[in-house]
Amino acid sequence: MSLVSLLLFVSSCQSEPATKKSLPAPPDRPAPPAGVPPIGRAPRFASQDGLADGEVIRLDRSGCGFACPSYSIVIRSDGQVIFTGRAHTAVGGQREAQIDPKRLGRLLQTLAIELPPIAGRYMPGSKQCGTPRTDQPTVTLTARLDAGEPTQSVRYGGCPGAPRKLVELENLVDMTVDSGAWVSKRPMY
């Protein structure tokens, strides 16, 4: 398990006092439904590897120092898609959709071939990163590609040494579920 996954898991397990009240949603954005993590909190994982039972793909995009969209996409083995908009998205909170099993199969097949050779950590301070730019989002792509442990890649957007193919695979997940409808009013691809 990567250090980032471990930190996200540990931070999501800390309980908050029952008396703490959340701030009201801005007038242009509805409050997230019950069970959706508040903006700025990591999603709660049901297992330490970042994928709960039945989940086959998880894409998490963090915010940045500007107005980068912060959201997660979970795709379950039955094709159910769960989008959670945390900040700077066209839709806040949780939304669900369904994708065709054939589309999911093609996505998993592509990830099974192309993700394992480039999976890893592309974070500032790593050899793979190079000289990083500041104020960029971090993207975590986790996929259960076989019966074994999930394959995961964590990429800081400011690392010039990260493979271009990894960015393409992250965008492929977005395109497969048509997340642009939830993320932005303008095309993101």
mmCIF file of C-alpha atoms in Angstrom:
data_model
loop_
_atom_site.group_PDB
_atom_site.id
_atom_site.type_symbol
_atom_site.label_atom_id
_atom_site.label_comp_id
_atom_site.label_asym_id
_atom_site.label_seq_id
_atom_site.Cartn_x
_atom_site.Cartn_y
_atom_site.Cartn_z
ATOM 1 C CA MET A 1 0.000 0.000 0.000
ATOM 2 C CA SER A 2 1.325 3.427 -0.852
ATOM 3 C CA LEU A 3 2.018 6.042 1.793
ATOM 4 C CA VAL A 4 -0.625 8.382 0.326
ATOM 5 C CA SER A 5 -3.269 5.629 0.458
ATOM 6 C CA LEU A 6 -2.309 4.843 4.029
ATOM 7 C CA LEU A 7 -2.522 8.507 5.052
ATOM 8 C CA LEU A 8 -5.895 8.914 3.299
ATOM 9 C CA PHE A 9 -7.188 5.774 4.982
ATOM 10 C CA VAL A 10 -5.989 6.788 8.446
ATOM 11 C CA SER A 11 -7.323 10.345 8.133
ATOM 12 C CA SER A 12 -10.714 9.087 6.945
ATOM 13 C CA CYS A 13 -11.013 6.773 9.960
ATOM 14 C CA GLN A 14 -10.798 9.574 12.499
ATOM 15 C CA SER A 15 -14.249 10.288 13.820
ATOM 16 C CA GLU A 16 -15.587 13.766 14.367
ATOM 17 C CA PRO A 17 -17.597 14.804 17.430
ATOM 18 C CA ALA A 18 -21.327 14.282 16.974
ATOM 19 C CA THR A 19 -22.001 17.886 17.968
ATOM 20 C CA LYS A 20 -19.941 19.404 15.137
ATOM 21 C CA LYS A 21 -22.183 21.174 12.635
ATOM 22 C CA SER A 22 -21.211 21.550 9.002
ATOM 23 C CA LEU A 23 -21.357 24.901 7.274
ATOM 24 C CA PRO A 24 -24.332 25.488 5.000
ATOM 25 C CA ALA A 25 -23.759 24.972 1.296
ATOM 26 C CA PRO A 26 -23.123 28.072 -0.813
ATOM 27 C CA PRO A 27 -26.330 29.356 -2.406
ATOM 28 C CA ASP A 28 -25.302 28.146 -5.888
ATOM 29 C CA ARG A 29 -24.550 24.590 -4.726
ATOM 30 C CA PRO A 30 -26.855 22.163 -2.907
ATOM 31 C CA ALA A 31 -25.603 20.522 0.279
ATOM 32 C CA PRO A 32 -24.142 17.052 -0.293
ATOM 33 C CA PRO A 33 -26.413 14.155 0.644
ATOM 34 C CA ALA A 34 -25.876 12.259 3.899
ATOM 35 C CA GLY A 35 -22.823 10.033 3.783
ATOM 36 C CA VAL A 36 -20.909 12.141 1.245
ATOM 37 C CA PRO A 37 -17.585 13.399 2.594
ATOM 38 C CA PRO A 38 -17.476 17.174 3.166
ATOM 39 C CA ILE A 39 -15.369 19.254 0.800
ATOM 40 C CA GLY A 40 -11.709 18.823 1.586
ATOM 41 C CA ARG A 41 -12.063 15.428 3.294
ATOM 42 C CA ALA A 42 -10.731 12.257 1.731
ATOM 43 C CA PRO A 43 -13.380 9.690 0.799
ATOM 44 C CA ARG A 44 -13.865 6.852 3.262
ATOM 45 C CA PHE A 45 -12.534 3.571 1.955
ATOM 46 C CA ALA A 46 -14.009 0.248 2.944
ATOM 47 C CA SER A 47 -10.627 -1.456 2.597
ATOM 48 C CA GLN A 48 -7.015 -0.420 2.967
ATOM 49 C CA ASP A 49 -6.268 -0.755 -0.747
ATOM 50 C CA GLY A 50 -8.679 2.036 -1.695
ATOM 51 C CA LEU A 51 -11.379 -0.160 -3.234
ATOM 52 C CA ALA A 52 -14.455 -1.377 -1.394
ATOM 53 C CA ASP A 53 -16.157 -4.676 -2.169
ATOM 54 C CA GLY A 54 -17.552 -4.607 -5.683
ATOM 55 C CA GLU A 55 -15.495 -1.587 -6.767
ATOM 56 C CA VAL A 56 -13.198 -2.130 -9.750
ATOM 57 C CA ILE A 57 -11.985 1.409 -10.520
ATOM 58 C CA ARG A 58 -11.541 4.536 -8.430
ATOM 59 C CA LEU A 59 -10.284 7.864 -9.790
ATOM 60 C CA ASP A 60 -9.616 10.631 -7.273
ATOM 61 C CA ARG A 61 -8.667 14.132 -8.379
ATOM 62 C CA SER A 62 -7.610 16.556 -5.651
ATOM 63 C CA GLY A 63 -7.943 20.299 -5.764
ATOM 64 C CA CYS A 64 -5.058 22.711 -6.221
ATOM 65 C CA GLY A 65 -4.116 26.253 -5.242
ATOM 66 C CA PHE A 66 -6.525 27.643 -7.841
ATOM 67 C CA ALA A 67 -9.913 26.334 -8.995
ATOM 68 C CA CYS A 68 -9.043 22.763 -9.995
ATOM 69 C CA PRO A 69 -11.992 20.377 -9.769
ATOM 70 C CA SER A 70 -11.830 18.011 -6.797
ATOM 71 C CA TYR A 71 -13.892 14.850 -7.193
ATOM 72 C CA SER A 72 -13.897 11.075 -7.165
ATOM 73 C CA ILE A 73 -15.337 8.520 -9.530
ATOM 74 C CA VAL A 74 -16.028 4.963 -8.422
ATOM 75 C CA ILE A 75 -16.997 2.281 -10.918
ATOM 76 C CA ARG A 76 -18.452 -0.941 -9.553
ATOM 77 C CA SER A 77 -18.266 -4.336 -11.227
ATOM 78 C CA ASP A 78 -21.943 -4.099 -12.280
ATOM 79 C CA GLY A 79 -21.292 -0.821 -14.164
ATOM 80 C CA GLN A 80 -22.676 1.478 -11.467
ATOM 81 C CA VAL A 81 -20.822 4.808 -11.443
ATOM 82 C CA ILE A 82 -20.683 6.970 -8.326
ATOM 83 C CA PHE A 83 -19.425 10.527 -8.774
ATOM 84 C CA THR A 84 -18.682 12.677 -5.728
ATOM 85 C CA GLY A 85 -18.004 16.349 -6.435
ATOM 86 C CA ARG A 86 -16.047 17.947 -3.593
ATOM 87 C CA ALA A 87 -15.040 21.375 -4.937
ATOM 88 C CA HIS A 88 -15.003 23.399 -8.170
ATOM 89 C CA THR A 89 -17.289 21.006 -10.028
ATOM 90 C CA ALA A 90 -20.502 21.780 -11.879
ATOM 91 C CA VAL A 91 -22.330 19.337 -9.598
ATOM 92 C CA GLY A 92 -21.609 19.028 -5.891
ATOM 93 C CA GLY A 93 -22.234 15.953 -3.825
ATOM 94 C CA GLN A 94 -22.946 12.467 -5.056
ATOM 95 C CA ARG A 95 -24.456 11.441 -8.382
ATOM 96 C CA GLU A 96 -24.983 7.959 -9.792
ATOM 97 C CA ALA A 97 -25.101 6.602 -13.306
ATOM 98 C CA GLN A 98 -24.765 3.293 -15.099
ATOM 99 C CA ILE A 99 -22.382 2.393 -17.907
ATOM 100 C CA ASP A 100 -22.768 -0.442 -20.367
ATOM 101 C CA PRO A 101 -20.934 -3.610 -19.277
ATOM 102 C CA LYS A 102 -19.164 -3.722 -22.656
ATOM 103 C CA ARG A 103 -17.753 -0.210 -22.107
ATOM 104 C CA LEU A 104 -16.608 -1.211 -18.636
ATOM 105 C CA GLY A 105 -15.026 -4.369 -20.054
ATOM 106 C CA ARG A 106 -13.109 -2.385 -22.680
ATOM 107 C CA LEU A 107 -11.930 0.100 -20.035
ATOM 108 C CA LEU A 108 -10.740 -2.693 -17.723
ATOM 109 C CA GLN A 109 -9.012 -4.444 -20.616
ATOM 110 C CA THR A 110 -7.165 -1.258 -21.568
ATOM 111 C CA LEU A 111 -6.169 -0.585 -17.957
ATOM 112 C CA ALA A 112 -5.016 -4.202 -17.495
ATOM 113 C CA ILE A 113 -2.625 -3.848 -20.432
ATOM 114 C CA GLU A 114 -1.426 -0.272 -20.022
ATOM 115 C CA LEU A 115 -1.548 0.620 -16.299
ATOM 116 C CA PRO A 116 0.727 -1.983 -14.610
ATOM 117 C CA PRO A 117 3.941 -1.038 -16.477
ATOM 118 C CA ILE A 118 3.589 2.642 -15.513
ATOM 119 C CA ALA A 119 1.832 2.371 -12.134
ATOM 120 C CA GLY A 120 3.678 3.972 -9.266
ATOM 121 C CA ARG A 121 4.177 7.207 -7.402
ATOM 122 C CA TYR A 122 4.989 10.332 -9.369
ATOM 123 C CA MET A 123 5.257 12.770 -6.491
ATOM 124 C CA PRO A 124 7.666 15.619 -5.659
ATOM 125 C CA GLY A 125 10.856 14.165 -4.241
ATOM 126 C CA SER A 126 10.676 10.949 -6.257
ATOM 127 C CA LYS A 127 13.144 10.200 -9.040
ATOM 128 C CA GLN A 128 10.252 9.759 -11.472
ATOM 129 C CA CYS A 129 8.896 13.254 -10.862
ATOM 130 C CA GLY A 130 11.671 15.522 -12.035
ATOM 131 C CA THR A 131 11.529 19.185 -10.995
ATOM 132 C CA PRO A 132 7.900 19.774 -9.974
ATOM 133 C CA ARG A 133 5.701 22.791 -10.658
ATOM 134 C CA THR A 134 3.676 24.066 -7.730
ATOM 135 C CA ASP A 135 -0.073 24.299 -7.103
ATOM 136 C CA GLN A 136 -1.110 21.331 -9.222
ATOM 137 C CA PRO A 137 -3.734 18.653 -8.415
ATOM 138 C CA THR A 138 -2.910 15.074 -7.498
ATOM 139 C CA VAL A 139 -4.644 12.194 -9.284
ATOM 140 C CA THR A 140 -4.925 8.692 -7.843
ATOM 141 C CA LEU A 141 -6.038 5.891 -10.169
ATOM 142 C CA THR A 142 -6.768 2.531 -8.559
ATOM 143 C CA ALA A 143 -8.009 -0.475 -10.530
ATOM 144 C CA ARG A 144 -8.689 -4.079 -9.604
ATOM 145 C CA LEU A 145 -7.413 -5.774 -12.746
ATOM 146 C CA ASP A 146 -7.425 -9.381 -11.546
ATOM 147 C CA ALA A 147 -8.177 -11.339 -8.397
ATOM 148 C CA GLY A 148 -5.014 -10.003 -6.734
ATOM 149 C CA GLU A 149 -4.167 -6.671 -5.182
ATOM 150 C CA PRO A 150 -5.366 -3.511 -6.955
ATOM 151 C CA THR A 151 -2.948 -1.613 -9.162
ATOM 152 C CA GLN A 152 -2.520 2.008 -8.154
ATOM 153 C CA SER A 153 -0.827 5.087 -9.508
ATOM 154 C CA VAL A 154 -0.519 8.419 -7.719
ATOM 155 C CA ARG A 155 0.483 11.368 -9.908
ATOM 156 C CA TYR A 156 1.095 14.939 -8.852
ATOM 157 C CA GLY A 157 0.097 17.083 -11.840
ATOM 158 C CA GLY A 158 3.244 19.182 -11.535
ATOM 159 C CA CYS A 159 5.633 16.255 -12.102
ATOM 160 C CA PRO A 160 7.012 16.520 -15.644
ATOM 161 C CA GLY A 161 8.487 13.023 -15.398
ATOM 162 C CA ALA A 162 5.106 11.284 -15.141
ATOM 163 C CA PRO A 163 4.273 9.240 -18.250
ATOM 164 C CA ARG A 164 1.892 10.913 -20.689
ATOM 165 C CA LYS A 165 0.155 7.531 -21.028
ATOM 166 C CA LEU A 166 -0.877 7.752 -17.357
ATOM 167 C CA VAL A 167 -2.623 11.085 -17.986
ATOM 168 C CA GLU A 168 -4.363 9.477 -20.989
ATOM 169 C CA LEU A 169 -5.587 6.563 -18.843
ATOM 170 C CA GLU A 170 -6.926 8.940 -16.176
ATOM 171 C CA ASN A 171 -8.753 10.893 -18.886
ATOM 172 C CA LEU A 172 -10.054 7.638 -20.383
ATOM 173 C CA VAL A 173 -11.818 6.861 -17.099
ATOM 174 C CA ASP A 174 -13.387 10.338 -17.163
ATOM 175 C CA MET A 175 -14.472 9.952 -20.791
ATOM 176 C CA THR A 176 -15.879 6.444 -20.284
ATOM 177 C CA VAL A 177 -18.281 7.671 -17.590
ATOM 178 C CA ASP A 178 -18.835 11.074 -19.251
ATOM 179 C CA SER A 179 -17.771 12.909 -16.089
ATOM 180 C CA GLY A 180 -17.584 16.193 -17.997
ATOM 181 C CA ALA A 181 -21.329 16.555 -17.404
ATOM 182 C CA TRP A 182 -20.660 16.665 -13.645
ATOM 183 C CA VAL A 183 -17.258 18.318 -13.581
ATOM 184 C CA SER A 184 -17.519 21.292 -15.917
ATOM 185 C CA LYS A 185 -19.939 23.153 -18.108
ATOM 186 C CA ARG A 186 -17.230 23.338 -20.729
ATOM 187 C CA PRO A 187 -15.560 20.305 -22.326
ATOM 188 C CA MET A 188 -12.643 19.055 -20.239
ATOM 189 C CA TYR A 189 -11.010 16.740 -22.750
#
